[in-house]
Short mmCIF file of C-alpha atoms in Angstrom, two decimals:
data_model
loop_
_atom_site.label_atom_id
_atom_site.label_comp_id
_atom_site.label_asym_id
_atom_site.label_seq_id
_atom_site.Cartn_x
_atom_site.Cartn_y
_atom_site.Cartn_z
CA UNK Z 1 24.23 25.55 -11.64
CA UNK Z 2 20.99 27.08 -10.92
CA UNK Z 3 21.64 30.54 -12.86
CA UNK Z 4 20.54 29.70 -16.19
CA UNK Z 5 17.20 28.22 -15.39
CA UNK Z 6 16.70 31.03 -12.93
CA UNK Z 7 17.97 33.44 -15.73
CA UNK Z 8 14.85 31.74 -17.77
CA UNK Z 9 12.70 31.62 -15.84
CA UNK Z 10 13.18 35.59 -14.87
CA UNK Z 11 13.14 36.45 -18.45
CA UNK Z 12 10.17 35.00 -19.30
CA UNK Z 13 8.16 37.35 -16.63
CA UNK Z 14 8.97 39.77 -19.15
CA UNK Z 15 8.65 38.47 -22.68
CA UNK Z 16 5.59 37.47 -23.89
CA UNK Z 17 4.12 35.24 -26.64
CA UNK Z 18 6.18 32.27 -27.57
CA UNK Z 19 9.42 33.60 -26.12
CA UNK Z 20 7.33 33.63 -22.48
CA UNK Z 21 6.73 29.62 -23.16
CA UNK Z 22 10.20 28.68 -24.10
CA UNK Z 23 11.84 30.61 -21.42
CA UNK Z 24 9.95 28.99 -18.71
CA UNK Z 25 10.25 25.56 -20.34
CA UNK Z 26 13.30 25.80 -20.36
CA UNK Z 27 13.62 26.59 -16.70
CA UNK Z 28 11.37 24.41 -15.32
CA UNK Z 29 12.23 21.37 -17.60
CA UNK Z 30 16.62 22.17 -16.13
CA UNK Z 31 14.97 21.83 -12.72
CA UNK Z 32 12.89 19.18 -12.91
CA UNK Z 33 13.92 17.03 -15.23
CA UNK Z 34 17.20 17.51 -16.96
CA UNK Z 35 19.00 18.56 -13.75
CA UNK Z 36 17.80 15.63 -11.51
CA UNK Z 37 19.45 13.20 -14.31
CA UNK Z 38 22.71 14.71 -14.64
CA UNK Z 39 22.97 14.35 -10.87
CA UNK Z 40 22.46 10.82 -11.50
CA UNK Z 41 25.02 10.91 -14.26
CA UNK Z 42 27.81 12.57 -12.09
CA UNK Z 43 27.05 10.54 -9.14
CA UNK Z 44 27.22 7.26 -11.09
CA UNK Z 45 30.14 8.50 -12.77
CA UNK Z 46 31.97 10.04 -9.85
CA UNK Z 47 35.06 7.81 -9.42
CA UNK Z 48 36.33 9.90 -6.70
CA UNK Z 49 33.31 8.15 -4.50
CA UNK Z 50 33.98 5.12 -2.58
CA UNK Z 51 30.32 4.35 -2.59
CA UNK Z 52 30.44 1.54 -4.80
CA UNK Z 53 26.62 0.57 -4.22
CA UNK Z 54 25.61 4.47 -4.31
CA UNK Z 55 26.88 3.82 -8.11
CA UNK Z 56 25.21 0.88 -8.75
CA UNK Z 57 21.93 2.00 -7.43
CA UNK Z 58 22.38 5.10 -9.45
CA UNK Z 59 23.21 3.52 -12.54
CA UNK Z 60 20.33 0.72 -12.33
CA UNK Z 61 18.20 4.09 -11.94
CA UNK Z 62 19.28 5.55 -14.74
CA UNK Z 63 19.03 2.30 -17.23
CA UNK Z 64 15.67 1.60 -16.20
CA UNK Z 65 14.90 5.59 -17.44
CA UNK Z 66 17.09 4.40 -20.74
CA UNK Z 67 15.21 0.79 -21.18
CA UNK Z 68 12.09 3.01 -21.19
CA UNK Z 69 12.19 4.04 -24.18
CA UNK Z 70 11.93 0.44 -25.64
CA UNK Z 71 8.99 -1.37 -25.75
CA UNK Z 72 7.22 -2.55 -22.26
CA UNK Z 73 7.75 -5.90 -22.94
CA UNK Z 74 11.82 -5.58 -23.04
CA UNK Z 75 11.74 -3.92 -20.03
CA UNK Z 76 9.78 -6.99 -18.24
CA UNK Z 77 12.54 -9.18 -19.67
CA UNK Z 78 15.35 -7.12 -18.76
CA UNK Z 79 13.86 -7.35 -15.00
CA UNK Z 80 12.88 -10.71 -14.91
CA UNK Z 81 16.71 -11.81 -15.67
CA UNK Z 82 18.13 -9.52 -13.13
CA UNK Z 83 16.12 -11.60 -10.83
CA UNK Z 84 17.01 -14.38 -12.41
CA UNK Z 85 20.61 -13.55 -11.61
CA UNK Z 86 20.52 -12.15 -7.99
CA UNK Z 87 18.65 -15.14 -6.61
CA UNK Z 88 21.44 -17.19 -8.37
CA UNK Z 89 23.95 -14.72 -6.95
CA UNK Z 90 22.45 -14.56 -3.49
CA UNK Z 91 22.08 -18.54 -3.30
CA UNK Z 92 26.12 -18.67 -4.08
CA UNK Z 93 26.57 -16.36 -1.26
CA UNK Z 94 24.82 -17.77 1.34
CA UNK Z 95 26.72 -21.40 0.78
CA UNK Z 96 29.82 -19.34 0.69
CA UNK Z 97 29.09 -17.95 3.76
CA UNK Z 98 27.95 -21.62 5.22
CA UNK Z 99 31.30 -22.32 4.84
CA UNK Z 100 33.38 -19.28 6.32
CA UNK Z 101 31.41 -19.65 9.34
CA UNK Z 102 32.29 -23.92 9.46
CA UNK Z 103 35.76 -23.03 8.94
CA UNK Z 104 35.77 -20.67 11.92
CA UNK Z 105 37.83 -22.15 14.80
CA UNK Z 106 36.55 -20.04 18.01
CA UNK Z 107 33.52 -20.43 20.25
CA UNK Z 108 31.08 -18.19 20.25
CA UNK Z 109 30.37 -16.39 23.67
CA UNK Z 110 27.36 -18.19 24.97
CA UNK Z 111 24.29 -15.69 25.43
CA UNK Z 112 24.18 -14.29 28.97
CA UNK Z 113 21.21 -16.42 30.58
CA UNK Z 114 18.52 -14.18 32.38
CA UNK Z 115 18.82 -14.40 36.47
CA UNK Z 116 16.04 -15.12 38.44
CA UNK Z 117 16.09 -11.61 39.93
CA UNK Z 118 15.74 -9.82 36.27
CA UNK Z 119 11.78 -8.89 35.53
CA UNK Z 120 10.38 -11.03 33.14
CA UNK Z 121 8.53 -10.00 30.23
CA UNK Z 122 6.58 -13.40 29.24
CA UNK Z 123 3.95 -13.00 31.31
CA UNK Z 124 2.78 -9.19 30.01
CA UNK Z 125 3.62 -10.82 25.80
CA UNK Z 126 1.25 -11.86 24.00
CA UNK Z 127 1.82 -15.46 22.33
CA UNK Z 128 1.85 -13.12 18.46
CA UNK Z 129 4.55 -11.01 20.42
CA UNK Z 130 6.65 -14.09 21.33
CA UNK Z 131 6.54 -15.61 18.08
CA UNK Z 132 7.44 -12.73 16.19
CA UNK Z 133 10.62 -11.86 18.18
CA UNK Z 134 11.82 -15.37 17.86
CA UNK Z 135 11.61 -15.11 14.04
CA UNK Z 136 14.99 -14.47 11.99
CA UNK Z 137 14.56 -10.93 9.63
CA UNK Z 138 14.04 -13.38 6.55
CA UNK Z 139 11.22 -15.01 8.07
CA UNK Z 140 9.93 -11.65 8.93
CA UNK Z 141 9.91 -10.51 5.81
CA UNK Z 142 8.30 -13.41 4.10
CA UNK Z 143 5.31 -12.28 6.64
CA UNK Z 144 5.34 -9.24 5.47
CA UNK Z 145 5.17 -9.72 1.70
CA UNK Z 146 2.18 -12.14 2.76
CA UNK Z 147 0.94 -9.14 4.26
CA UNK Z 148 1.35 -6.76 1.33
CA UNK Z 149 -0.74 -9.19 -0.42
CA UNK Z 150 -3.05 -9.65 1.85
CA UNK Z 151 -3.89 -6.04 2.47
CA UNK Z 152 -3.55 -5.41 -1.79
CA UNK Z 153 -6.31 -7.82 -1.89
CA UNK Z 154 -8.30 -6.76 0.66
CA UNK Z 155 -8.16 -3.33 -0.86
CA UNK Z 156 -9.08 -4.37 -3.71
CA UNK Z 157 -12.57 -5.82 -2.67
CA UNK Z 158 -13.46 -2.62 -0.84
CA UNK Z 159 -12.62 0.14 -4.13
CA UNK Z 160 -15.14 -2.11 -5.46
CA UNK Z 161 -17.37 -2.33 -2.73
CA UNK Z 162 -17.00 1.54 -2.13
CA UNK Z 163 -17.75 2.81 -5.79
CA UNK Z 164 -20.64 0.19 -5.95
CA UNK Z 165 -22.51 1.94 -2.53
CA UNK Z 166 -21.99 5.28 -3.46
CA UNK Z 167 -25.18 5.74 -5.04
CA UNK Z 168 -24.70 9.32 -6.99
CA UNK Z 169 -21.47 8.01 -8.53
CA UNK Z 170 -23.28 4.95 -9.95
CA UNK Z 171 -26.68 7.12 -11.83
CA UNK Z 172 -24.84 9.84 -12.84
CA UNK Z 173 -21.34 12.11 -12.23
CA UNK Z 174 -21.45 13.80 -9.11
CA UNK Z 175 -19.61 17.39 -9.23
CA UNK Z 176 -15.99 16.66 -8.03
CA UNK Z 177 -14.43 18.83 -5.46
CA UNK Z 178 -12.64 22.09 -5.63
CA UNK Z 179 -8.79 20.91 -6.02
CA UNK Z 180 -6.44 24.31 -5.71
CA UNK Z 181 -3.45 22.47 -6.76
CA UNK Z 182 -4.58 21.04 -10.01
CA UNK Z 183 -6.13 25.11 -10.64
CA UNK Z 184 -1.92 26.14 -10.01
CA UNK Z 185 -0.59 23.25 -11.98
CA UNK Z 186 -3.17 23.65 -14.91
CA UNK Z 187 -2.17 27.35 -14.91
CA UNK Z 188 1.40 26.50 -15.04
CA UNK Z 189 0.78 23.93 -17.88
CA UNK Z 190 -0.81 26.74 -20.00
CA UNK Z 191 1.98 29.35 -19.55
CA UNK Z 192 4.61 26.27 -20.28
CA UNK Z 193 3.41 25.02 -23.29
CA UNK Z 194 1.29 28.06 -24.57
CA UNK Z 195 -2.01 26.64 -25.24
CA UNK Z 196 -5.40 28.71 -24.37
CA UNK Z 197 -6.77 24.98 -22.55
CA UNK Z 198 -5.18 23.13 -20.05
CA UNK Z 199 -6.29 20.16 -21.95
CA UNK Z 200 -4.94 20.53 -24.86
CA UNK Z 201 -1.11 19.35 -23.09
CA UNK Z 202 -2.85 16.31 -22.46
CA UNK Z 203 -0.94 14.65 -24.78
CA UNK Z 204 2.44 15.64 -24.30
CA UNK Z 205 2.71 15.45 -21.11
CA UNK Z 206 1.37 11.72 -21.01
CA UNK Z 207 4.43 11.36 -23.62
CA UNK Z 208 6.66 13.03 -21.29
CA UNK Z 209 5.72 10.71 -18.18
CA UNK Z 210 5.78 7.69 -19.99
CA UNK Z 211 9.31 8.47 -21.73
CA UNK Z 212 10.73 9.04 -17.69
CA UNK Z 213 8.61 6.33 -16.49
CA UNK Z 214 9.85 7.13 -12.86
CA UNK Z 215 7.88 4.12 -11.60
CA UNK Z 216 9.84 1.51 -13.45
CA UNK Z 217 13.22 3.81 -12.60
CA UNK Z 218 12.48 3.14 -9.01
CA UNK Z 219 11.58 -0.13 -8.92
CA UNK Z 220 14.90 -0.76 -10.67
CA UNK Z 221 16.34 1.33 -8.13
CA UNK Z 222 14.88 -0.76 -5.33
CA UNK Z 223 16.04 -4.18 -7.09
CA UNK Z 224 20.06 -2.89 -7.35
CA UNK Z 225 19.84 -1.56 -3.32
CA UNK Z 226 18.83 -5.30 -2.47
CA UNK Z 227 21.85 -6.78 -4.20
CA UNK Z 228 24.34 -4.60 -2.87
CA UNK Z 229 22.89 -5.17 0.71
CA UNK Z 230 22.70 -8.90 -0.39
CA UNK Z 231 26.40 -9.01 -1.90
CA UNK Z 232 27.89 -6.21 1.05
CA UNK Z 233 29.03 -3.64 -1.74
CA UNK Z 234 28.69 -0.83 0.66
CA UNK Z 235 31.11 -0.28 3.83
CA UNK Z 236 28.83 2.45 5.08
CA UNK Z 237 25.48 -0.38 5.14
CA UNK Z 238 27.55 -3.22 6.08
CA UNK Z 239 25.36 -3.52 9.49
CA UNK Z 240 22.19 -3.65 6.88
CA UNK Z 241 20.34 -6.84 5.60
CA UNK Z 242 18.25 -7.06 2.23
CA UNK Z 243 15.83 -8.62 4.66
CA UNK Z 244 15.80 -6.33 6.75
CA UNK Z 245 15.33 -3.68 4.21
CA UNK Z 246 12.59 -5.67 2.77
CA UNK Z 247 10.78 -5.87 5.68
CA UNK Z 248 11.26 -2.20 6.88
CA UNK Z 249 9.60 -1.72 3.20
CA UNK Z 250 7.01 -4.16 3.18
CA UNK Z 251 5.88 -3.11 6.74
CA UNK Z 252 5.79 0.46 5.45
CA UNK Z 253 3.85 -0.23 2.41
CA UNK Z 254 1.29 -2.69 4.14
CA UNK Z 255 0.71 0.05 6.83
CA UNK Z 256 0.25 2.79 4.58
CA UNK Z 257 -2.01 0.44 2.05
CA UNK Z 258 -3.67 -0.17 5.39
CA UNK Z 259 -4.46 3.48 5.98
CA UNK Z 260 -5.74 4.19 2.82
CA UNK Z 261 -8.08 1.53 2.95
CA UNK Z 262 -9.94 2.49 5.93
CA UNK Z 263 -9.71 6.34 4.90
CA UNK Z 264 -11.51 6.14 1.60
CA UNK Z 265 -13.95 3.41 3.18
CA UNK Z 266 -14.32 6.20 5.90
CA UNK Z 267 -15.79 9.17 3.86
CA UNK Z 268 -15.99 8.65 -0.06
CA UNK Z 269 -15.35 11.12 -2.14
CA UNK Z 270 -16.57 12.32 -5.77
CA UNK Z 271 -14.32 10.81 -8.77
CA UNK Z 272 -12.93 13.72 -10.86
CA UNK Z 273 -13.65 11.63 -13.81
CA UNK Z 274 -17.24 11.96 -15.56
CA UNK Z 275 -19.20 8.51 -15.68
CA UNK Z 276 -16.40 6.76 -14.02
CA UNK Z 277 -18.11 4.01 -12.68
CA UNK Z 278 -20.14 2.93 -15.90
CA UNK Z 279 -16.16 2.81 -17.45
CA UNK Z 280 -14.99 0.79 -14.25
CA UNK Z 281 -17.53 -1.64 -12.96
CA UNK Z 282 -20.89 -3.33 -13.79
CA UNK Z 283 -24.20 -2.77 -12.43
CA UNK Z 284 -24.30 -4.00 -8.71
CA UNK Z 285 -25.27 -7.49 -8.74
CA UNK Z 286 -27.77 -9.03 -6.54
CA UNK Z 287 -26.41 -12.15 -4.70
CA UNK Z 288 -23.29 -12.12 -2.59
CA UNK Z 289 -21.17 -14.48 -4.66
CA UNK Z 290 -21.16 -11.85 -7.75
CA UNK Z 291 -19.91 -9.32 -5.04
CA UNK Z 292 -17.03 -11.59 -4.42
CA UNK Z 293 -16.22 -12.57 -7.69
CA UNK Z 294 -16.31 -8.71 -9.55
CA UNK Z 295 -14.10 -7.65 -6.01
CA UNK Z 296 -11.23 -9.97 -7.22
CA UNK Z 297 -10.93 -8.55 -10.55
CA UNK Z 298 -7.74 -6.49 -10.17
CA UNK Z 299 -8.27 -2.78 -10.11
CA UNK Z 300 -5.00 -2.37 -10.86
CA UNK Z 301 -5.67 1.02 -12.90
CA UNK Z 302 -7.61 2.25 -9.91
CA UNK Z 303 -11.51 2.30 -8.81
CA UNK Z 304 -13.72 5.97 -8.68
CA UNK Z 305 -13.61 6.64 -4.86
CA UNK Z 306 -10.78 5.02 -3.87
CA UNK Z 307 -8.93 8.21 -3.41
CA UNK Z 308 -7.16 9.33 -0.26
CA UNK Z 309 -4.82 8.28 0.22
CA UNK Z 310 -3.25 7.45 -3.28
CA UNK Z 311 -1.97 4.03 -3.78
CA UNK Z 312 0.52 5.11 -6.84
CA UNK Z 313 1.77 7.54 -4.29
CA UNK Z 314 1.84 4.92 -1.16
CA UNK Z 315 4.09 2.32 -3.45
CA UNK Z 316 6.68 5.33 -4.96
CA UNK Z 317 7.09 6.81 -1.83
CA UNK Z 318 7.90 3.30 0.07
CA UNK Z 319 10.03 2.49 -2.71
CA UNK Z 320 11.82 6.11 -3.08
CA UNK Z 321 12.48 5.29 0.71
CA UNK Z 322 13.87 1.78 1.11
CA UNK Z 323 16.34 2.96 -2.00
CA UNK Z 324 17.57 6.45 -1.49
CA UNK Z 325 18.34 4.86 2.35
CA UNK Z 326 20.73 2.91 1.04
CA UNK Z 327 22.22 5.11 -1.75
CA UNK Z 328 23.06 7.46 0.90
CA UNK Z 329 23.80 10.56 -0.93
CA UNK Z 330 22.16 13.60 -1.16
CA UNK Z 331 22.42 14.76 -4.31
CA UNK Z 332 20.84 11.59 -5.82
CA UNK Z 333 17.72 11.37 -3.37
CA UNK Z 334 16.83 14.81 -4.10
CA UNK Z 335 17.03 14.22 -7.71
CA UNK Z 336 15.26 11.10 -6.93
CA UNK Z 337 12.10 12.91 -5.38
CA UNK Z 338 12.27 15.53 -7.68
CA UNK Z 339 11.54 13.13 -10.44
CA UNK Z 340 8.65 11.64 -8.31
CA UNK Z 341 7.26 15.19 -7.53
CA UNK Z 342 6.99 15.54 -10.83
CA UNK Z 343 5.10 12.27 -11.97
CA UNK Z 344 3.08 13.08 -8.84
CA UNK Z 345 2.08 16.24 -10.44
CA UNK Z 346 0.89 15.20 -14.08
CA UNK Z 347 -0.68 12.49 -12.14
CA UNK Z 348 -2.95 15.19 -10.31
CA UNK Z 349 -3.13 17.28 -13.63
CA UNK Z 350 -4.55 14.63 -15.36
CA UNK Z 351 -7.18 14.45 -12.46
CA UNK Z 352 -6.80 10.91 -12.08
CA UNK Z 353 -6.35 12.13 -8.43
CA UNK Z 354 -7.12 14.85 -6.16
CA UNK Z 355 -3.67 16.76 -5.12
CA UNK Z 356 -4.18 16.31 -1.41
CA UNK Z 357 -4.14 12.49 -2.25
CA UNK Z 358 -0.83 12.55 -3.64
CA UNK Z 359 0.55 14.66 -0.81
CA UNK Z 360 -0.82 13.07 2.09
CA UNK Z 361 -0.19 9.71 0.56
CA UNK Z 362 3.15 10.59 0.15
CA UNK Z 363 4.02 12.32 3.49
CA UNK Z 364 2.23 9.90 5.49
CA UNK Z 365 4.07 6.73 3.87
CA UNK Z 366 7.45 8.69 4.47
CA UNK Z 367 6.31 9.30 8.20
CA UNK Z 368 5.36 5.22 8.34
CA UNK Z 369 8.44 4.77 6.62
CA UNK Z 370 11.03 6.81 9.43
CA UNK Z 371 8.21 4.97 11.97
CA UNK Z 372 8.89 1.91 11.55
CA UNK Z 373 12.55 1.98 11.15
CA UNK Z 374 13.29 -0.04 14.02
CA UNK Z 375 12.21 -3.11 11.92
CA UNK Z 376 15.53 -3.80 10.11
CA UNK Z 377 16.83 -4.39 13.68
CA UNK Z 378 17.50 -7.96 14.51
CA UNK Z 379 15.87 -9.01 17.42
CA UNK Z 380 18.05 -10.88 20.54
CA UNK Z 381 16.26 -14.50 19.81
CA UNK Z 382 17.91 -14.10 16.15
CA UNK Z 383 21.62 -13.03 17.36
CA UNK Z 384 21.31 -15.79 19.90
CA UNK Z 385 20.38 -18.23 16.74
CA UNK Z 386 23.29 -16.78 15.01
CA UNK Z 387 25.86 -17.14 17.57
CA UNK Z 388 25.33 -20.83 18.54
CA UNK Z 389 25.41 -21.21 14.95
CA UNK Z 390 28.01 -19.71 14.09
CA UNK Z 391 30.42 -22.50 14.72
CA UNK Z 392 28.29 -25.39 13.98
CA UNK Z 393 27.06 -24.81 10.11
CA UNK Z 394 28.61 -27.98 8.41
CA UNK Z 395 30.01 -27.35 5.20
CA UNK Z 396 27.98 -28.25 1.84
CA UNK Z 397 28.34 -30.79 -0.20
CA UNK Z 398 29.74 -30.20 -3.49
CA UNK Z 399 26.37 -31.45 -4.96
CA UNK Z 400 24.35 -29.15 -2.91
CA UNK Z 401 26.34 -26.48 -3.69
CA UNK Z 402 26.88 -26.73 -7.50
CA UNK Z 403 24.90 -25.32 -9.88
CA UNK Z 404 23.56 -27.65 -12.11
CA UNK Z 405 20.89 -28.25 -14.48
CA UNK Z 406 18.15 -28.74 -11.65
CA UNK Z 407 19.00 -25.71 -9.74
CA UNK Z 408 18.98 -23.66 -13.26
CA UNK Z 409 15.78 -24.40 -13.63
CA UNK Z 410 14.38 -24.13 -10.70
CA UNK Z 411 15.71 -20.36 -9.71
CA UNK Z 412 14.67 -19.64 -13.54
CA UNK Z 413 11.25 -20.61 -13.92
CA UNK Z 414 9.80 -18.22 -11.33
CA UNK Z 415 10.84 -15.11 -13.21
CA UNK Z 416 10.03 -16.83 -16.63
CA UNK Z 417 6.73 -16.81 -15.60
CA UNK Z 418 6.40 -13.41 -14.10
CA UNK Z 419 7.63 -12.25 -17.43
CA UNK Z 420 4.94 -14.33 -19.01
CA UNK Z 421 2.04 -12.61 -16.95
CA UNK Z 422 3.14 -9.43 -17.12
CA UNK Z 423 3.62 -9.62 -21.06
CA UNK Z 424 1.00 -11.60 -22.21
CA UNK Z 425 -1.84 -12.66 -18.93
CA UNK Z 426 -4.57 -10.63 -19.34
CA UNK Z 427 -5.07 -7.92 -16.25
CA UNK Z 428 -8.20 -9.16 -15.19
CA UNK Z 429 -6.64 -12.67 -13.75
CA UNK Z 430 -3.50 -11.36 -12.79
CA UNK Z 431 -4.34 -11.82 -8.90
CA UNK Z 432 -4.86 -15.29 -9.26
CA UNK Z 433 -1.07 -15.75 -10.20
CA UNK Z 434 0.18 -13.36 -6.98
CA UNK Z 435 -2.17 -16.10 -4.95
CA UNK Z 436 -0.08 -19.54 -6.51
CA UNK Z 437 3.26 -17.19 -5.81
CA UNK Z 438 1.99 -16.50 -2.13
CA UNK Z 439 0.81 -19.75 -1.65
CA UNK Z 440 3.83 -21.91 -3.30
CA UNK Z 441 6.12 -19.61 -0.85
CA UNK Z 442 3.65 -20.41 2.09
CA UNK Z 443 4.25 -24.31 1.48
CA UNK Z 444 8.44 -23.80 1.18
CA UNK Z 445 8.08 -21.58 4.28
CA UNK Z 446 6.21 -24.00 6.07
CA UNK Z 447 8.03 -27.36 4.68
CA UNK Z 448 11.32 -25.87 4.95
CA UNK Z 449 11.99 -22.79 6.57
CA UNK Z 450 13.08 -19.31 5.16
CA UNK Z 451 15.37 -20.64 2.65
CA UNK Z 452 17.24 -18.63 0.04
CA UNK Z 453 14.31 -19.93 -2.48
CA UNK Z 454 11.78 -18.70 -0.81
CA UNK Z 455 13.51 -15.41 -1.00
CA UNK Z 456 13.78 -16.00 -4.90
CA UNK Z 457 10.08 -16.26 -5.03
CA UNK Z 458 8.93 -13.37 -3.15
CA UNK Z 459 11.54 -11.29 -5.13
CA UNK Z 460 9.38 -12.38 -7.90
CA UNK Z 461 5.90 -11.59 -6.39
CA UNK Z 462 7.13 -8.45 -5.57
CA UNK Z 463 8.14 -7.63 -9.36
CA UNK Z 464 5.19 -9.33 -10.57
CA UNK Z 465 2.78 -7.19 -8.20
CA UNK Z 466 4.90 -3.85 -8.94
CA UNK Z 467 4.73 -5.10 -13.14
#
């Protein structure tokens, strides 16, 4: 499969001219691009495959790459009725199940009690410790999208608070560092597309990463893996949760954000980009107050000196993980990252980062990621809930279980309005909509538990914050 591009790619060490830049397009565009989506296509289409889910997650990745090349604001619609539908889905599903377990007619094996001889551990836990291993995987990942937030936030404050210390930055534009890997790429973008500047691909390029839009393919991606662990479409992830995914995710991507934080707050480093922070932020203001209220503007398109690690690069990575873990084939997660590598790569071309960001941000949040996979373990306080439960649910009511007008409206008015902010709201009050989604989700949470709306909510703060 590899013969022709390799074919190209050989002859074009010998011809020269335009025949030099076609070969080698058309070697490196097989290999990283057209090859990575007709592995998608065969493994989508390969009816020989059991893995149901592996073809759903496949195909959602491969629609979202399709949708792209509509405009942005179908693409926000076509997302916020897919959540629309799973929470409707998932809220079917967990009555259904409700039920199952009610009409279950054997005991559950009571938990083996501790004997007095066995060591204790309550006295070396903390009180945090204790309360977080008697929480159910749902309610541990509502913490941790509260946590996402709260470090997005937090992060947010400090790229301002960085750029607006960093006194060379702020009078003038500070020679950037020497990047080797943006020297190789820019040399390879020259021999590609035959130009005499490296600049002068700019454009095409840009048009290139926005027709793939891999960011949008793997959020897509991410979205399909949580409704076939939600709906059990996959024998081989049967002992998986979507909460537990979510939280292994969340966890990953908090930690990582986390990281990042501290290590451009650590040593700051010169933007790339001439007069960045006149194009960015104001003048540093005087009183505290202003500090606080130019920090909350979202800096969603990125700061000057906020640079290693890279947050694009954190949030693909976590996402490329959580989805391509529950594909479970090959094939497709190495066309998966070779799709990434490559948006990772204009992204350092067009010097909107230094290369080492994008690999360390990546490798790191793939180390977090393998880290912290214990999390989508259950812990024993939760499969002792579970099993005393199991045969005392009492079945629903037909009117708590119907869908009706009420219910409609109520799982549809969350992603109505995440379409509505991300098509219309205005960037720069955008955060003030992922506080009322935090904080309506706090007050379910705290009223009523981890219920299957709260879910539905946090679903949408997490495609609202990823918009």
């Amino acid at each position: 499969a590899l013969f022709i591009p390799a074919l190209a790619i050989a002859g074009s060490i010998f011809a020269t001219g335009k025949l030099h830049a076609s070969l080698l397009r058309i070697g490196i565009g097989y290999i990283f691009i057209l090859r990575p989506l007709l592995t998608t296509l065969r493994v989508m289409t390969n009816f020989k495959s059991a893995k149901m889910d592996t073809k759903i997650i496949a195909f959602a990745f491969s629609a979202s790459i399709l949708c792209n090349q509509f405009p942005a604001w179908l693409s926000a619609l076509v997302a916020s009725c897919s959540v629309f539908a799973f929470g409707l889905a998932s809220r079917q599903l967990a009555h259904q199940s409700k039920r199952k377990r009610a009409d279950e007619v054997f005991e559950p094996a009571s938990p083996a009690e501790p004997t007095k001889d066995a060591p204790s551990t309550a006295g070396g836990a903390t009180t945090i410790a204790k309360k977080w291993s008697s929480l159910t995987l749902r309610e541990r990942a509502g913490f941790g999208t509260i946590a996402v937030v709260g470090s997005l936030l937090l992060e947010n404050f400090l790229i301002w608070v960085v750029s607006a210390t960093y006194e060379p930055g702020i009078s003038g534009s500070p020679e950037p560092l020497q990047d080797n890997g943006r020297t190789l790429i820019e040399m390879l973008v020259s021999e590609v597309f035959d130009v005499s500047q490296p600049w002068m691909a700019k454009r095409r390029l840009q048009t290139l990463r926005d027709a793939l839009n891999v960011q949008w393919a793997i959020v897509s991606g991410l979205g399909a893996s949580f409704i076939c662990l939600e709906l059990q479409l996959g024998k081989h992830n049967s002992h998986r949760t979507l909460a537990g995914l979510a939280l292994h995710a969340l966890m990953t991507l908090a930690s990582a954000r986390l990281i990042r934080t501290v290590s451009f707050g650590l040593t700051v480093l010169p933007s790339q980009v001439p007069n960045c922070y006149a194009r960015h932020f104001p003048p540093p203001p005087d009183n505290w107050r202003d500090w606080l209220m130019v920090g909350f503007l979202p800096n969603s398109r990125g700061g000057c000196n906020d640079l290693i690690l890279s947050g694009h690069a954190t949030v693909t990575s976590s996402i490329g993980c959580a989805f391509t873990s529950v594909a479970s084939d090959t094939s497709f997660s190495i066309a998966v990252w070779t799709l990434i590598a490559l948006d990772y790569s204009i992204e350092t071309y067009q010097g909107l980062h230094y290369s080492v960001d994008m690999w360390l941000g990546c490798i790191v949040t793939c180390l977090l990621w393998h880290l912290t996979k214990g999390l989508e373990v259950p812990g024993d306080a939760e499969r002792i809930r579970s099993a005393k439960n199991r045969g005392s649910d009492a079945i629903q009511t037909h009117d708590e279980t119907q869908l009706n007008t009420g219910v409609l409206v109520r799982y549809a008015l969350p992603p109505a309005i995440g379409f509505v902010i991300l098509a219309a709201v205005p960037e720069a009050i955008r955060n003030y909509f992922l506080v009322g989604y935090t904080a309506a989700a706090g007050v379910i949470l705290f009223t009523s538990g981890f219920t299957n709306y709260v879910q539905h909510i946090l679903l949408c703060l997490l495609y609202v914050t990823l918009g």
